[in-house]
Coordinates of C-alpha atoms in Angstrom, one line a residue:
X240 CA 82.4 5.3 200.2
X241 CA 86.2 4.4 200.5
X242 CA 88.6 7.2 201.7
X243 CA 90.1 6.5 198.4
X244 CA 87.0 7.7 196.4
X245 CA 86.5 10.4 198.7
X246 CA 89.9 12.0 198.0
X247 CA 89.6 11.3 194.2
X248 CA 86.0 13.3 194.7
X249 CA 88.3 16.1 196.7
X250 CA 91.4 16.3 194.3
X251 CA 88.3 16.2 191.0
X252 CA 86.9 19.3 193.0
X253 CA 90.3 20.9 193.5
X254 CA 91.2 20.7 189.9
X255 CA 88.1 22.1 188.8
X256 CA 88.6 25.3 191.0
X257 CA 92.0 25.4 189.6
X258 CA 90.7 25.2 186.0
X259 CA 87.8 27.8 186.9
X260 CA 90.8 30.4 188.5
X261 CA 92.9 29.9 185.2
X262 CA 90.1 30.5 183.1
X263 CA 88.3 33.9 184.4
X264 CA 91.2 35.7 185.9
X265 CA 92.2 36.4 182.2
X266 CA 88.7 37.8 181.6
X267 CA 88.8 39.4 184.6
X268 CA 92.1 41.3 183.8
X269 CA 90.4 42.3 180.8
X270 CA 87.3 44.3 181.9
X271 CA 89.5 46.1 184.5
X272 CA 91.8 46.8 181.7
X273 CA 88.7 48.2 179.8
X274 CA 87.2 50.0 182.6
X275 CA 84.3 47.5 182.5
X276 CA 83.3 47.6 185.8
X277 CA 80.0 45.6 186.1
X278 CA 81.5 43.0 184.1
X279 CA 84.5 43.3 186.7
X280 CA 82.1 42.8 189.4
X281 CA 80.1 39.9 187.9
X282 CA 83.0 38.0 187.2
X283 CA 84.3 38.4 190.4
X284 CA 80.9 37.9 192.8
X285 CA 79.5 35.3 191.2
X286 CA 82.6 33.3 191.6
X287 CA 84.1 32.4 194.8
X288 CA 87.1 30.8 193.0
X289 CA 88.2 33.8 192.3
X290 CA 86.1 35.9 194.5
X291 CA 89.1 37.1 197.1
X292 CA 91.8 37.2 194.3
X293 CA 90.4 38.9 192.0
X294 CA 88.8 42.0 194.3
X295 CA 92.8 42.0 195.6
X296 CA 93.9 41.9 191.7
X297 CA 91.4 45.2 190.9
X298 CA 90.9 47.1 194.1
X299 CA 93.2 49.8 193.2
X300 CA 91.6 50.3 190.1
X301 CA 87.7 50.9 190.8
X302 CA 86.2 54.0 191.1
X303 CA 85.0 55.1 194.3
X304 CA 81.3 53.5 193.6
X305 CA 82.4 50.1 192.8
X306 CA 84.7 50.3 195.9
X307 CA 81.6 50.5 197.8
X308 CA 79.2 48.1 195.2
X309 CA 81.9 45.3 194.3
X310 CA 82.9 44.2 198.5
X311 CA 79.4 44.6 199.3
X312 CA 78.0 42.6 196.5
X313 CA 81.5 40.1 197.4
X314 CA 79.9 39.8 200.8
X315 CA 76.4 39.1 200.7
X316 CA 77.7 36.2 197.8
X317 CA 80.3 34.5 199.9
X318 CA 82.7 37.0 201.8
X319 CA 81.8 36.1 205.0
X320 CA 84.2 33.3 204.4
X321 CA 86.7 35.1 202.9
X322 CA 88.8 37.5 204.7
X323 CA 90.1 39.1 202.4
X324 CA 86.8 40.8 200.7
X325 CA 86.2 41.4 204.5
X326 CA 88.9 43.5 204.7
X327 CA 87.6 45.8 201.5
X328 CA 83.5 45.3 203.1
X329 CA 85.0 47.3 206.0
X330 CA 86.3 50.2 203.9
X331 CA 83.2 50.5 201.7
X332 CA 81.5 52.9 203.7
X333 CA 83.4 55.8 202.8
X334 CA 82.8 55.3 199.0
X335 CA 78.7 55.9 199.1
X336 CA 76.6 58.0 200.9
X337 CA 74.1 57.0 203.8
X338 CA 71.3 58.0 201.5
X339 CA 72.8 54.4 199.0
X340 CA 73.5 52.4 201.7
X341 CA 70.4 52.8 203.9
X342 CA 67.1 52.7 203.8
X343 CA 65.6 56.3 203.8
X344 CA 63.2 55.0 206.8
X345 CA 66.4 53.9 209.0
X346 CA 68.6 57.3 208.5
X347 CA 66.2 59.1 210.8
X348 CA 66.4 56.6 213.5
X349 CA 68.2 57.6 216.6
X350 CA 69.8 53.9 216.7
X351 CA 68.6 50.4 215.1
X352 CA 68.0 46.8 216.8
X353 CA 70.3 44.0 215.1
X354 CA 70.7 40.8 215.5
X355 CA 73.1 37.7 214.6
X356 CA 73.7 34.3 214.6
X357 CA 77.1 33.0 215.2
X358 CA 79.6 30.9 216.4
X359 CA 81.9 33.4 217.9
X360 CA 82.3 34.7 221.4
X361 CA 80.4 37.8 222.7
X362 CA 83.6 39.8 222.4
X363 CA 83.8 39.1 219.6
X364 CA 80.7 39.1 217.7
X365 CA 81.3 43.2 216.8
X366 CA 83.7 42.0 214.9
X367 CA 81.0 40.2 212.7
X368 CA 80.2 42.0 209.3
X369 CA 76.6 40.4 208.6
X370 CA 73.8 41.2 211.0
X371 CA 70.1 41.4 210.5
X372 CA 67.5 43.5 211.6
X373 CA 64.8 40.7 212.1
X374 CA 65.2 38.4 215.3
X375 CA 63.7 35.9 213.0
X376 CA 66.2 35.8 210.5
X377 CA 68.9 35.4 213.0
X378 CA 66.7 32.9 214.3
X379 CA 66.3 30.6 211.1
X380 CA 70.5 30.7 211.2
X381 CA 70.7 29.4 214.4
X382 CA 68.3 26.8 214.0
X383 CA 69.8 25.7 210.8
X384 CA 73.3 25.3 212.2
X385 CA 71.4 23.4 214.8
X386 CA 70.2 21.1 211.8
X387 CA 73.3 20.4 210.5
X388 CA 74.9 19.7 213.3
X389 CA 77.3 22.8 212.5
X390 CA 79.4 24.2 215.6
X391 CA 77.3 25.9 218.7
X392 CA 75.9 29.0 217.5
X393 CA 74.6 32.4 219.9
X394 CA 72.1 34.8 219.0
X395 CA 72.7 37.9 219.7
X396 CA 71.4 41.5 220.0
X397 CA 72.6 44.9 219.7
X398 CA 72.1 48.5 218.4
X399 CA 73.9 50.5 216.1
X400 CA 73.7 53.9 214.7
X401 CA 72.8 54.4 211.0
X402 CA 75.5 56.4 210.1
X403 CA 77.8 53.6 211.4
X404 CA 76.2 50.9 209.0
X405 CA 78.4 50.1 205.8
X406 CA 75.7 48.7 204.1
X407 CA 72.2 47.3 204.3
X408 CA 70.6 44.3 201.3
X409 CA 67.5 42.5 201.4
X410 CA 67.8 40.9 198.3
X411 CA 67.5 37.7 199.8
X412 CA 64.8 38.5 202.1
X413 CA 67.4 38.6 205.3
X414 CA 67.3 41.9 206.2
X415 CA 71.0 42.1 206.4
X416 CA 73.1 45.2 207.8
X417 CA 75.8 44.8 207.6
X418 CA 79.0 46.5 210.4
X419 CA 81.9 46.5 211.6
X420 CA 83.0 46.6 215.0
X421 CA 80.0 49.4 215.7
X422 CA 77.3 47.7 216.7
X423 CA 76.8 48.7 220.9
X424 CA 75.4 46.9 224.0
X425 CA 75.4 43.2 222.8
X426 CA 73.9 40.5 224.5
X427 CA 73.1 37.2 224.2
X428 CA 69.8 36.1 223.6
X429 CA 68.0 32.8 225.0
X430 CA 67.1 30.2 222.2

């Protein structure tokens, strides 16, 4: 492929997300002007193109339960990429209680092993919002970054206190918790 085809491909791409913006943040206007809040939220998570606008564009707005449910759902779609809905994932725990955000076998638990691949430092792999609690999860990231040739990755593991996670999903089996800046004694793990 020519670099001539390949940006036509990238500018075809470009106009579609343009096209894709212009065409749901009307709708998504809409539902929050109708208070139709799971609309608002499926409108805005199951589009990235308007993923980190759009939670901007309504935040104000939600109710307390969709300031929790919307980021959350935001970051297990694609918010890791977005800083932006990281910014609203960080508040969310304050909007539900532990009892919504946790498993009921986890609030008991003095503290909780996590674990995460990355590409970021030790220092600053706290700073990370998705963790997982199963070493094999973390594992399957690492090795497919590996794979594709993606940047070096780390694995690491830490604890954390229940009340301090925001939010925990396993809706796509990966055991996610996820944190911010709370999860203690972090190391680095051997792969």
């Amino acid at each position: 492929m020519s670099k001539t085809e390949f940006n036509a491909i990238l500018s075809e791409m470009a106009n579609r997300r343009v096209l894709t913006y212009r065409r749901l943040m009307p709708q998504l206007d809409e539902a929050a002007k109708a208070g139709d809040w799971e609309n608002v939220d499926a409108l805005i998570t199951l589009n990235p193109e308007i993923m980190e606008d759009g939670l901007k564009r309504v935040y104000p707005f939600l109710p307390d339960e969709y300031k929790f449910s919307i980021p959350t759902d935001c970051q297990r779609h694609h918010g890791d990429h977005m800083p932006g809905v990281r910014k609203y994932v960080r508040q969310a725990r304050k909007y539900a209680p532990i009892e919504k955000r946790i498993p009921a076998e986890m609030i008991t638990l003095p503290e909780i092993e996590i674990y995460r691949a990355g590409t970021e430092p030790l220092d600053k792999a706290a700073y990370r919002i998705s963790w997982t609690t199963s070493l094999d999860v973390a594992k399957w990231f690492y090795d497919r970054a590996v794979t594709f040739r993606w940047p070096q990755r780390h694995i690491y593991k830490g604890i954390i206190k229940p009340e301090k996670i925001i939010c925990c999903s396993d809706g796509r089996k990966e055991k996610e918790v996820m944190q911010y800046n709370s999860v203690k004694n972090i190391v680095e793990l051997e792969r």
